[in-house]
PDB file of C-alpha atoms in Angstrom:
ATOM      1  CA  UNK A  25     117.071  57.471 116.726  1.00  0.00           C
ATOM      2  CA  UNK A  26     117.795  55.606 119.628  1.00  0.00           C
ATOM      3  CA  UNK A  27     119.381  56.300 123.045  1.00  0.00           C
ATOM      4  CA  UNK A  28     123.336  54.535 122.055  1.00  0.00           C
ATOM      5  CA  UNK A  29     123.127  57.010 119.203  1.00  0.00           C
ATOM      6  CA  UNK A  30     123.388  60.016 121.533  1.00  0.00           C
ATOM      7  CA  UNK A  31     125.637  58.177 123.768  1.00  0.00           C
ATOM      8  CA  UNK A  32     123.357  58.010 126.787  1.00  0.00           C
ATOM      9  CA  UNK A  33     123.850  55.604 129.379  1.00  0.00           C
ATOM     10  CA  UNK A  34     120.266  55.698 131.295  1.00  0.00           C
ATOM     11  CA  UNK A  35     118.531  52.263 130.952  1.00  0.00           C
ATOM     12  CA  UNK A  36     115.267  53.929 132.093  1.00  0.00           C
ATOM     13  CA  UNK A  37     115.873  56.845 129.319  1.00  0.00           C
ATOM     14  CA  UNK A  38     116.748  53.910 126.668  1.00  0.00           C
ATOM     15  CA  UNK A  39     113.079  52.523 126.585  1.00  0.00           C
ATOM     16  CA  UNK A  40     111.449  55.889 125.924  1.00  0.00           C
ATOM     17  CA  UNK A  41     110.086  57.361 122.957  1.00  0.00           C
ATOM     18  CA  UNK A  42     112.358  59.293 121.282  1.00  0.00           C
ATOM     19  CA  UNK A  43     109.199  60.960 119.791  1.00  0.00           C
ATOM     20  CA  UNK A  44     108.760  63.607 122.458  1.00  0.00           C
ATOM     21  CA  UNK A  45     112.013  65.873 121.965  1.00  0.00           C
ATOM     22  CA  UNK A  46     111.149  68.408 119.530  1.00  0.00           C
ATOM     23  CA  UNK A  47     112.967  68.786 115.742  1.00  0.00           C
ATOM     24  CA  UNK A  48     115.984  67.165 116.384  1.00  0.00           C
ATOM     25  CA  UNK A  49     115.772  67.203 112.360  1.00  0.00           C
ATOM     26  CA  UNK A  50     114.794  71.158 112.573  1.00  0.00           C
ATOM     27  CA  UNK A  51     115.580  73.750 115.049  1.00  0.00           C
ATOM     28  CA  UNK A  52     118.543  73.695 116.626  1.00  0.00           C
ATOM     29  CA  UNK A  53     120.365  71.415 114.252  1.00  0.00           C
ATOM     30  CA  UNK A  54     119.154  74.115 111.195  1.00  0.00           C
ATOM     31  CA  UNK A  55     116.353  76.116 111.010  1.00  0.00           C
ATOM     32  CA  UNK A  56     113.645  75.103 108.638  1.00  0.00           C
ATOM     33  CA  UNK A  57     110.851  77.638 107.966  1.00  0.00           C
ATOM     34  CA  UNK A  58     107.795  75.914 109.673  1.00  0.00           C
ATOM     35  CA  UNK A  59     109.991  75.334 112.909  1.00  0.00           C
ATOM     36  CA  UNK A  60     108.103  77.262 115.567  1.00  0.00           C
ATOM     37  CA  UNK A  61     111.675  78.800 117.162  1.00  0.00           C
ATOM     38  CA  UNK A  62     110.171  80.528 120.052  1.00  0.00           C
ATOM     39  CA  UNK A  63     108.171  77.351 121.106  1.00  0.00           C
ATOM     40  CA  UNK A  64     111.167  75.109 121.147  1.00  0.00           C
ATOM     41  CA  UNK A  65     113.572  77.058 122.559  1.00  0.00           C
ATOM     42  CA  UNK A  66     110.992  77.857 125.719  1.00  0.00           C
ATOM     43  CA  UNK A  67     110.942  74.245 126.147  1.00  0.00           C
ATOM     44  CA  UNK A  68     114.583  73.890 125.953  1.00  0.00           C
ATOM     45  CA  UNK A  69     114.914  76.778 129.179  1.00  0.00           C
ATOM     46  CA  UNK A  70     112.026  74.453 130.690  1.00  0.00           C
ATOM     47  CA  UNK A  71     114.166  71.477 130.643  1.00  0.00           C
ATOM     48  CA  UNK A  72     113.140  69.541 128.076  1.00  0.00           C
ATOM     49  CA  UNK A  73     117.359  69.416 127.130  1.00  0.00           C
ATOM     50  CA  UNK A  74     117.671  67.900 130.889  1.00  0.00           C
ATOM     51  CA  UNK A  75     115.519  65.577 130.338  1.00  0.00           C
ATOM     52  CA  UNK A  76     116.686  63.974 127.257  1.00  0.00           C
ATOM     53  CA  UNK A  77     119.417  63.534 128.635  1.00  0.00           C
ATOM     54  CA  UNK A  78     118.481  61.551 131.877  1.00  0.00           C
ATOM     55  CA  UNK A  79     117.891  64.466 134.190  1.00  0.00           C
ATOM     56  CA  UNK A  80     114.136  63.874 134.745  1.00  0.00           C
ATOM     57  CA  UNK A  81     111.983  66.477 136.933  1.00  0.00           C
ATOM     58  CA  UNK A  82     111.314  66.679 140.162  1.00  0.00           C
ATOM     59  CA  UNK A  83     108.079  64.918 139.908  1.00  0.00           C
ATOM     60  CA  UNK A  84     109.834  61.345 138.537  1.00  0.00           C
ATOM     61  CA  UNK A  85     110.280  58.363 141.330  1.00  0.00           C
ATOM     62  CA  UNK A  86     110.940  55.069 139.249  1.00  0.00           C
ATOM     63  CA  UNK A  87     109.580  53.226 141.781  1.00  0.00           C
ATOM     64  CA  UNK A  88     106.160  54.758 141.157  1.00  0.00           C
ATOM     65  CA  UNK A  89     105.632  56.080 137.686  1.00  0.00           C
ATOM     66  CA  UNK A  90     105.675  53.955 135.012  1.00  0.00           C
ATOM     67  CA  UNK A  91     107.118  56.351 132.887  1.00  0.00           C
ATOM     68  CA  UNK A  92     109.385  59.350 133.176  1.00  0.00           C
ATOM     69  CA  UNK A  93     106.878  61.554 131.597  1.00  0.00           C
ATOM     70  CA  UNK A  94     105.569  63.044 134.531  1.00  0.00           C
ATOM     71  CA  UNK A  95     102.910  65.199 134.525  1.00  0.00           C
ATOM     72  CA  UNK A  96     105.233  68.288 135.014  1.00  0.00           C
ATOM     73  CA  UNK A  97     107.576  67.497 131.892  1.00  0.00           C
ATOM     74  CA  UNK A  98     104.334  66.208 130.071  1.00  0.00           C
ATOM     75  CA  UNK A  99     103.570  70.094 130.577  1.00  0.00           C
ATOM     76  CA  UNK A 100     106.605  71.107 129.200  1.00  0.00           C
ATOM     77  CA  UNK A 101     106.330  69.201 126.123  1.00  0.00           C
ATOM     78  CA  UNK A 102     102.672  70.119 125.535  1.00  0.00           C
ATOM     79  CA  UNK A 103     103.411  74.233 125.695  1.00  0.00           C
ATOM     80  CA  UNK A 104     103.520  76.273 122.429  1.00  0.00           C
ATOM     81  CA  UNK A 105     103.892  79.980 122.629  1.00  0.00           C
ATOM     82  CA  UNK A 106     100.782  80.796 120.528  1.00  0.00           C
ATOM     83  CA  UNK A 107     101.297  80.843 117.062  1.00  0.00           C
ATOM     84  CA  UNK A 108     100.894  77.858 116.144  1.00  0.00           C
ATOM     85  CA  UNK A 109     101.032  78.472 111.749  1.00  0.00           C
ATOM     86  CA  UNK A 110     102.171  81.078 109.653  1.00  0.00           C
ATOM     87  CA  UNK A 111      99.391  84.122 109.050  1.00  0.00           C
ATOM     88  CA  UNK A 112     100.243  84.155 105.536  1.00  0.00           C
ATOM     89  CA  UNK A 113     101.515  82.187 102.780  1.00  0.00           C
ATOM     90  CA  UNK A 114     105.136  81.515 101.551  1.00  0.00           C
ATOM     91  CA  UNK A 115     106.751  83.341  98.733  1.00  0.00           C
ATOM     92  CA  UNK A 116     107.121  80.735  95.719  1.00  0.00           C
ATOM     93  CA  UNK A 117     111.008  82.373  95.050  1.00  0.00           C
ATOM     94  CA  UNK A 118     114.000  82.773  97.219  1.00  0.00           C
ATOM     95  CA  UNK A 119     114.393  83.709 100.056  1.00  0.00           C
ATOM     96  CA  UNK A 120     110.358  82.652 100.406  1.00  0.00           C
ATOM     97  CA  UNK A 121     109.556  84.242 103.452  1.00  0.00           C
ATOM     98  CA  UNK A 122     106.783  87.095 102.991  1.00  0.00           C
ATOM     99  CA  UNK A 123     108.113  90.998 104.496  1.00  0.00           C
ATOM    100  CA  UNK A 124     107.179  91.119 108.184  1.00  0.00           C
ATOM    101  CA  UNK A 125     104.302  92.985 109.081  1.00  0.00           C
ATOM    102  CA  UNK A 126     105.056  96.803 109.958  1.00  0.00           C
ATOM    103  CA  UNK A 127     105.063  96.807 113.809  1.00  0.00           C
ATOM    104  CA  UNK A 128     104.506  99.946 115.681  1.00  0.00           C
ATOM    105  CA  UNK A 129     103.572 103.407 114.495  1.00  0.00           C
ATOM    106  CA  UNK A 130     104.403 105.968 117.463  1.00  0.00           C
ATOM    107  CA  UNK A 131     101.702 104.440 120.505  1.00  0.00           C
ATOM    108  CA  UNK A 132      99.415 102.521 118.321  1.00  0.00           C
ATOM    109  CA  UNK A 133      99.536  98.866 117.004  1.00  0.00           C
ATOM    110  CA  UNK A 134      99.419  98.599 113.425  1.00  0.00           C
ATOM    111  CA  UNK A 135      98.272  94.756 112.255  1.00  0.00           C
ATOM    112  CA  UNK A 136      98.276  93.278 108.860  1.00  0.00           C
ATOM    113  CA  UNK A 137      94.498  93.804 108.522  1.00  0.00           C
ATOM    114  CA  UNK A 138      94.808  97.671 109.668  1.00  0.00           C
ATOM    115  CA  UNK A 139      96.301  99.718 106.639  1.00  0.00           C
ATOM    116  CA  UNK A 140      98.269 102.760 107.930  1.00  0.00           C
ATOM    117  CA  UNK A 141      98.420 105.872 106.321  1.00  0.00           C
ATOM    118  CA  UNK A 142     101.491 106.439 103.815  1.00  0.00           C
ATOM    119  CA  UNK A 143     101.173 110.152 103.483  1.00  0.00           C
ATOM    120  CA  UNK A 144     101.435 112.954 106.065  1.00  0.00           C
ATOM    121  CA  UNK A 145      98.111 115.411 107.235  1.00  0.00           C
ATOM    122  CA  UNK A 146      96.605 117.257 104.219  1.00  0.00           C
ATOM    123  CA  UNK A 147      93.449 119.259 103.803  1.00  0.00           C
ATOM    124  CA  UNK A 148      91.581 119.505 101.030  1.00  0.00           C
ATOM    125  CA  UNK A 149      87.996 120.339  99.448  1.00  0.00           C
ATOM    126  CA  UNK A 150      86.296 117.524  98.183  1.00  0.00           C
ATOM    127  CA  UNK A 151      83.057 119.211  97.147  1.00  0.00           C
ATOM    128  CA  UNK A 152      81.351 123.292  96.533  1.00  0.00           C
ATOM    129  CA  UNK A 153      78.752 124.347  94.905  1.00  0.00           C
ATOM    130  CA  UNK A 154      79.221 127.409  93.163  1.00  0.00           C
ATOM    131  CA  UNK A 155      75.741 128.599  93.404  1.00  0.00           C
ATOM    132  CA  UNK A 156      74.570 128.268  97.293  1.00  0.00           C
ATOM    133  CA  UNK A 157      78.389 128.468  98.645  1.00  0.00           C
ATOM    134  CA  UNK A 158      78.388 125.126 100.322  1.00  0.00           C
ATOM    135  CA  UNK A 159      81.908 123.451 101.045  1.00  0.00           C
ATOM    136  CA  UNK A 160      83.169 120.379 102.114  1.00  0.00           C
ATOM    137  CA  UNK A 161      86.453 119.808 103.789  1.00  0.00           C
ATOM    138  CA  UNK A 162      88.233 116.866 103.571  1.00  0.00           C
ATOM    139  CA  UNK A 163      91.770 115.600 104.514  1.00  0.00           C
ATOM    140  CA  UNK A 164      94.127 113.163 103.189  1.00  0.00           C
ATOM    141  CA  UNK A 165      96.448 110.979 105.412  1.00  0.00           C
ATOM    142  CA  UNK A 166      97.678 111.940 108.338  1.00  0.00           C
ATOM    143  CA  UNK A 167      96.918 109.370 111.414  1.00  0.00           C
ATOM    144  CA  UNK A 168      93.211 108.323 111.300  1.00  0.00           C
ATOM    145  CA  UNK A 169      92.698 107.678 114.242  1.00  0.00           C
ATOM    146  CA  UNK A 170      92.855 111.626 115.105  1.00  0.00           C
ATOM    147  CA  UNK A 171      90.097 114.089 114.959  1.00  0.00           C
ATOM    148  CA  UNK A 172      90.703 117.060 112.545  1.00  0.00           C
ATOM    149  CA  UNK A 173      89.567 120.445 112.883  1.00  0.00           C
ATOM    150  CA  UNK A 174      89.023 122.963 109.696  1.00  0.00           C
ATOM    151  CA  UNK A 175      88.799 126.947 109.444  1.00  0.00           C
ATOM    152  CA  UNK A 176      88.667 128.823 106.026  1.00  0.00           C
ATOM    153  CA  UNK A 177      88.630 133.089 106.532  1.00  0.00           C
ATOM    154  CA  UNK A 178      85.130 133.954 105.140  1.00  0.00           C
ATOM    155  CA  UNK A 179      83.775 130.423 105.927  1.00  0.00           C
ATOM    156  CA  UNK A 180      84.420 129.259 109.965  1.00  0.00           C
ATOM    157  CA  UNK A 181      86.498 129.376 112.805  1.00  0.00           C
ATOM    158  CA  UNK A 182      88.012 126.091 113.582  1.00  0.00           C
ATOM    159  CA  UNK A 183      85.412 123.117 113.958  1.00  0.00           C
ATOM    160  CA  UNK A 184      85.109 119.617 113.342  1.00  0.00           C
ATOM    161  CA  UNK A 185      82.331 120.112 111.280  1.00  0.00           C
ATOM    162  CA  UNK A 186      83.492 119.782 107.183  1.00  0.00           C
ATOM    163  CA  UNK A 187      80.150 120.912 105.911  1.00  0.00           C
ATOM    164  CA  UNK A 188      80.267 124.436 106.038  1.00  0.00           C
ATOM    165  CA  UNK A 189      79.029 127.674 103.614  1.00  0.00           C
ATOM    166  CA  UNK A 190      80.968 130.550 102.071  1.00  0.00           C
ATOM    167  CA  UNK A 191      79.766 133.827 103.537  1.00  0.00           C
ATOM    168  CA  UNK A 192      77.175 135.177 101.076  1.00  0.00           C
ATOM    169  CA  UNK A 193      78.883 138.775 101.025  1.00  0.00           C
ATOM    170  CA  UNK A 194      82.110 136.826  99.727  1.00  0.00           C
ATOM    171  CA  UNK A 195      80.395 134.626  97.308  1.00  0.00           C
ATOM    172  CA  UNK A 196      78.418 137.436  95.738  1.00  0.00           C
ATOM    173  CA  UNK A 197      81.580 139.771  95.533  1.00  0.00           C
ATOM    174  CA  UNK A 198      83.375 138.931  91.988  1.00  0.00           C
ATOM    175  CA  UNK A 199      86.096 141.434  93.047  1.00  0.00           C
ATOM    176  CA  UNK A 200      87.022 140.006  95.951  1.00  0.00           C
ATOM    177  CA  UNK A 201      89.385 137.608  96.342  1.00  0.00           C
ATOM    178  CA  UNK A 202      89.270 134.194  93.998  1.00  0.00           C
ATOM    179  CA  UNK A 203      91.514 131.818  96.763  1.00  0.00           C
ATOM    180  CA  UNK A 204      90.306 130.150 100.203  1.00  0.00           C
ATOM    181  CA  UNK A 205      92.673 129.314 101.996  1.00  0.00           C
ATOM    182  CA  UNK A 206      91.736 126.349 104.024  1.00  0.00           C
ATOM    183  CA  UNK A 207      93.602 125.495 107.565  1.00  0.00           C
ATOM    184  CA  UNK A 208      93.401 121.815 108.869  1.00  0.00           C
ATOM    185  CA  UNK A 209      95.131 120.703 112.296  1.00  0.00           C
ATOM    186  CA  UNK A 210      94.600 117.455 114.843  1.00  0.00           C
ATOM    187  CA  UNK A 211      91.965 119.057 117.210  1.00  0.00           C
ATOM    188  CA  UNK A 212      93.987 120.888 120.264  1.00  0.00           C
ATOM    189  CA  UNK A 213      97.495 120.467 118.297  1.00  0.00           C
ATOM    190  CA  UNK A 214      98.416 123.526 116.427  1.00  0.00           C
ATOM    191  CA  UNK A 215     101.832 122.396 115.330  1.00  0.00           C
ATOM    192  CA  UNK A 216     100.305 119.867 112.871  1.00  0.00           C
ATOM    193  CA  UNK A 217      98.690 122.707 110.755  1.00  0.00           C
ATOM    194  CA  UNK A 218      98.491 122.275 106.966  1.00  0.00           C
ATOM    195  CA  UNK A 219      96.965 124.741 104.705  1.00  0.00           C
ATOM    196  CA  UNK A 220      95.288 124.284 101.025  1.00  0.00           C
ATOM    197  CA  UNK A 221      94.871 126.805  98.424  1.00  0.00           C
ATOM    198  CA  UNK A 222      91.354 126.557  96.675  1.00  0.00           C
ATOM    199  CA  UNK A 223      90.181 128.218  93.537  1.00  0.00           C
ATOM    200  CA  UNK A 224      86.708 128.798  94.257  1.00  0.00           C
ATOM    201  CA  UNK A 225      86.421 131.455  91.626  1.00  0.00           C
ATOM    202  CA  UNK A 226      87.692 130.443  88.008  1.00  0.00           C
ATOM    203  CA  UNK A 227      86.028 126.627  88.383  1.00  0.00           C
ATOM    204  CA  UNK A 228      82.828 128.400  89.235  1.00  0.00           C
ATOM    205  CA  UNK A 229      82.958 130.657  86.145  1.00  0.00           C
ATOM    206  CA  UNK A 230      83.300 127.644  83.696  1.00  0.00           C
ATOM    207  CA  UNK A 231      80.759 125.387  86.026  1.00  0.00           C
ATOM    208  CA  UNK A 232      77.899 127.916  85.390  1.00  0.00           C
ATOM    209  CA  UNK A 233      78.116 127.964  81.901  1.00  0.00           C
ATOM    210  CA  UNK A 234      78.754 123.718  81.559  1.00  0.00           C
ATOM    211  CA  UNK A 235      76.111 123.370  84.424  1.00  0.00           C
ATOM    212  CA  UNK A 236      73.184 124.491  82.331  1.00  0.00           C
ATOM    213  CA  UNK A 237      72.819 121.782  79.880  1.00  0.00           C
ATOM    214  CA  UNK A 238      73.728 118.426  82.018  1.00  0.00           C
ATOM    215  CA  UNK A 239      72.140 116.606  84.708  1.00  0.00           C
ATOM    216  CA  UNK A 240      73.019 116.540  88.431  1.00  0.00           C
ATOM    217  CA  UNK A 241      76.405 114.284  89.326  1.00  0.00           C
ATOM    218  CA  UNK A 242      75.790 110.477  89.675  1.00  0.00           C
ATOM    219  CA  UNK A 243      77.727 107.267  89.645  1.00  0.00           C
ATOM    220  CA  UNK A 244      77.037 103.885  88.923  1.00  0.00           C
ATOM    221  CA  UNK A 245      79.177 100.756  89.784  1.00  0.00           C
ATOM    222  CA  UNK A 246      79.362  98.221  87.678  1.00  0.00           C
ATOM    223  CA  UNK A 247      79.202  95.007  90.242  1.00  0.00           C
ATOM    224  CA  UNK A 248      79.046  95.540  94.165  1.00  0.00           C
ATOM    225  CA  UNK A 249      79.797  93.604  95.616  1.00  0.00           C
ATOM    226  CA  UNK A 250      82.955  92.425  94.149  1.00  0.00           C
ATOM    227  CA  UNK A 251      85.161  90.296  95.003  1.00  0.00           C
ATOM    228  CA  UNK A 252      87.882  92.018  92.737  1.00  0.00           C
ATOM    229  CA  UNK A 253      91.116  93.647  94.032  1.00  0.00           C
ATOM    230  CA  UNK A 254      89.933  96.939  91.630  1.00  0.00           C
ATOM    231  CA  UNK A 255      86.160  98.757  91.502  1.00  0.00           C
ATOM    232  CA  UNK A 256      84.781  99.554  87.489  1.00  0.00           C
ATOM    233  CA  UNK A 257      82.665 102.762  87.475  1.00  0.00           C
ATOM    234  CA  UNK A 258      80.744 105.730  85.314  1.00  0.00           C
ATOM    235  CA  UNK A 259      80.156 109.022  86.078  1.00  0.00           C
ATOM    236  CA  UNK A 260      77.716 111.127  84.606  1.00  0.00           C
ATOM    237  CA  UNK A 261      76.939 115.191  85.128  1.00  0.00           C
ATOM    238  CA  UNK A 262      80.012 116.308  85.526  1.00  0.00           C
ATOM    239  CA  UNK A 263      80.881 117.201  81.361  1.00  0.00           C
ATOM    240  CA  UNK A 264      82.963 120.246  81.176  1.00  0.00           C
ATOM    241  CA  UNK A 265      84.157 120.341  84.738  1.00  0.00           C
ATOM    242  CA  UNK A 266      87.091 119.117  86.525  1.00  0.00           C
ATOM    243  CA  UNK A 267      86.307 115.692  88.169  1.00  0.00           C
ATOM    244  CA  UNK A 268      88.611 114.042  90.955  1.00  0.00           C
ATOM    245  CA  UNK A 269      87.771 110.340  91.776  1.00  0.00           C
ATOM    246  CA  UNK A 270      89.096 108.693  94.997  1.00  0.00           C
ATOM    247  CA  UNK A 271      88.409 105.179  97.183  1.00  0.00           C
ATOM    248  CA  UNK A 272      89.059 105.509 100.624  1.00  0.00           C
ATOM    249  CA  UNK A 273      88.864 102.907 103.366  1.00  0.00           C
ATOM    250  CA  UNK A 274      86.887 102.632 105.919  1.00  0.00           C
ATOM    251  CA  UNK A 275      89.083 104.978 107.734  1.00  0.00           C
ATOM    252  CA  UNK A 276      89.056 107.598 105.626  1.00  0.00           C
ATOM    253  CA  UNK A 277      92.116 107.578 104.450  1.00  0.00           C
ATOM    254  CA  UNK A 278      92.363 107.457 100.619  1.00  0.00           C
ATOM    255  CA  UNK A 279      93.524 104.193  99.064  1.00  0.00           C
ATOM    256  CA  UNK A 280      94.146 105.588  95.422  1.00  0.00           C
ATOM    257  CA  UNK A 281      92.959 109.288  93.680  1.00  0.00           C
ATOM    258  CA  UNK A 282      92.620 110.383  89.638  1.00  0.00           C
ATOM    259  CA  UNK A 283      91.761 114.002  88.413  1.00  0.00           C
ATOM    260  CA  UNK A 284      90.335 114.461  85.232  1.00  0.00           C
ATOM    261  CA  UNK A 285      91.064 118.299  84.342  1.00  0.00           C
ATOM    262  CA  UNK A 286      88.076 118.469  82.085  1.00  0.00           C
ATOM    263  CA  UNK A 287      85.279 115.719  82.618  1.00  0.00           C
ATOM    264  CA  UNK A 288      82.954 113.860  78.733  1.00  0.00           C
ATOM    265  CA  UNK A 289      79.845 113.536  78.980  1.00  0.00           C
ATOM    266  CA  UNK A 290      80.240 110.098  80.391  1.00  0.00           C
ATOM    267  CA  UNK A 291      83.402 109.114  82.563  1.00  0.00           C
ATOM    268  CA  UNK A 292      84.340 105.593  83.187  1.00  0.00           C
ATOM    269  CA  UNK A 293      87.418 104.286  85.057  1.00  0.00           C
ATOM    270  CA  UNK A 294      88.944 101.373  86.916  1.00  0.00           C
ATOM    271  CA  UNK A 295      90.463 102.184  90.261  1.00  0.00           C
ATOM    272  CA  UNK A 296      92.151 100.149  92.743  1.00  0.00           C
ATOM    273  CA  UNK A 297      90.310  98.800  95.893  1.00  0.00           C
ATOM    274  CA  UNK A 298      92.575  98.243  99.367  1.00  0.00           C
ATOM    275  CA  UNK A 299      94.825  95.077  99.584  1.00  0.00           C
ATOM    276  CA  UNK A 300      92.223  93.567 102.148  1.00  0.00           C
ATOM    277  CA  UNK A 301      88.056  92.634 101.877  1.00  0.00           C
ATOM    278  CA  UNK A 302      86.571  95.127 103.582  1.00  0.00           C
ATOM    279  CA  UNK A 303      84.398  98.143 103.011  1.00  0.00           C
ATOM    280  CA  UNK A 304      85.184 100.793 101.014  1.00  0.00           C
ATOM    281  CA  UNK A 305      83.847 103.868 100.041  1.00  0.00           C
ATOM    282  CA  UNK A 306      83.798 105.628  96.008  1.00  0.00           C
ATOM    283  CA  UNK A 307      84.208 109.408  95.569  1.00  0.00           C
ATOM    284  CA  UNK A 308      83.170 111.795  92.919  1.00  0.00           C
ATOM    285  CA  UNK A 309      83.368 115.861  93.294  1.00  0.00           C
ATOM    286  CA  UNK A 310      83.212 118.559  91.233  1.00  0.00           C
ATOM    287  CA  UNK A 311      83.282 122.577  91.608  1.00  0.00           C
ATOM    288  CA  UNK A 312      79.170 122.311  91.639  1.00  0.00           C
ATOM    289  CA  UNK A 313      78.482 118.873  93.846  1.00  0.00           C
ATOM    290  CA  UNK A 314      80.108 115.643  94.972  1.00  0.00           C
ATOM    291  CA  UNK A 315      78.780 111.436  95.727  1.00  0.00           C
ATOM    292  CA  UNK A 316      80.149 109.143  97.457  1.00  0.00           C
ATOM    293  CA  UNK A 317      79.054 104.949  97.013  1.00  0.00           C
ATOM    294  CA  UNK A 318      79.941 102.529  99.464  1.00  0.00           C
ATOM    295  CA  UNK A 319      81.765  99.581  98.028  1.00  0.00           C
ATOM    296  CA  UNK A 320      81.955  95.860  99.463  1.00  0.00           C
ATOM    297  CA  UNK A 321      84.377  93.756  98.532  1.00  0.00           C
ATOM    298  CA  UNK A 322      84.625  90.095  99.802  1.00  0.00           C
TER     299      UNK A 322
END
């Protein structure tokens, strides 16, 4: 494109380079989806417009610069805001560009490598065994970057601690009451409470009798690390009992969960790993014990 094709009248303008002024096939004229929109239009406010147009910077004398590319517009033309590609790829189907990334969740800065939590604060037990009284708080969602605090009557005032023990006098008394109810808050922030209801009496009566005959519980993965988008697995010594299987992230907050009311001899699933390679962890719990297997995937 030369310089009688815009109409411009500068002889010193009409020996340049045309090469310099940014997507005159792009951005303004219409937007194509590589055009880096921020970058140009900086440019533009920086004069870069002015220029092309014969209005050269300060910085210009024609009697001494061979060009009117001085260093100061040269800077002009050499800025770029900072991105300088895409961070992911382009959809193959209309309208092609991917969903943005989810921006800001209350004060904190949520990237596309930092999952955030879909579900709201829950507590929950993820493992007791029925014959010494130990329990082991969990929770599920909420914001993970918050420390939770658990108390259960007959078990502990609020702590951060999860592993805790049923009072013996409560454990030992069949009469007494069969539910715990377990109380889980952001430490210091009592308006975020959430209670769960656990059973702790009717799983233990069927664990004692199904507990007799099998081994202790234990997983095995079958490849780790993976480079799979799901994680293949078998538990053993849980038959009779209910079994609840969950991956969390490296967070702690749980990526997918499965309950099987009434666990074979051998259980073997498929569950989904996290969108991203990262680490991962592999839970297994029971009434009478729980695992948990750290999972890579690359």
């Amino acid at each position: 494109m030369g310089a009688a094709v815009l109409g411009l009248t500068n002889p010193t303008y009409a020996n340049i380079n045309m090469q310099f002024i940014p997507n005159m096939d792009g951005f303004p004229n219409g937007r194509r989806l590589e055009d880096d929109v921020t970058t140009i239009e900086l440019q533009a406010v920086g004069g870069v417009v002015l220029a092309a147009i014969g209005l050269w910077y300060d910085d210009y004398d024609p009697k001494t610069s061979p060009s009117p590319v001085t260093p100061m517009l040269g800077g002009v033309l050499g800025f770029n805001a900072g991105v300088t590609k895409n961070d992911t790829t382009l959809k193959a189907a209309f309208p092609f560009v991917q969903d943005p990334w989810r921006g800001f969740i209350g004060n904190q800065y949520m990237g596309p490598d930092q999952p955030v939590a879909a579900k709201p604060l829950a507590a929950t037990v993820v493992g007791f065994n029925c014959s010494t009284g130990a329990i082991t708080f969990g929770r599920v969602g909420g914001d993970a970057n918050r420390t939770v605090e658990y108390q259960a009557a007959g078990v502990t005032l609020f702590t951060t601690n999860v592993n805790q023990k049923i009072e013996a006098e409560l454990l030992r008394d069949v009469s007494s009451r069969r539910i715990l109810v377990v109380q889980a808050r952001y430490v210091g922030d009592p308006a975020s409470m959430v209670t769960y209801n656990f059973d702790f009496r009717t799983p233990c009566g069927q664990a004692r009798v199904a507990a007799e005959n099998v081994a202790p519980l234990s997983m095995r993965l079958l490849g780790n690390p993976t480079t799979n988008s799901d994680v293949t697995f078998e538990v053993n010594g849980a038959v009779g009992q209910t079994l609840k299987l969950g991956v969390t992230n490296s967070r702690g907050q749980f990526i997918n969960q499965k309950t099987i009311s009434e666990a074979g001899t051998v259980e073997r699933h498929t569950l989904p790993l996290g969108e991203q390679p990262g680490t991962y962890f592999l839970q297994a719990s029971t009434p009478t014990g729980s695992q948990t297997i750290k999972v890579i995937r690359h």
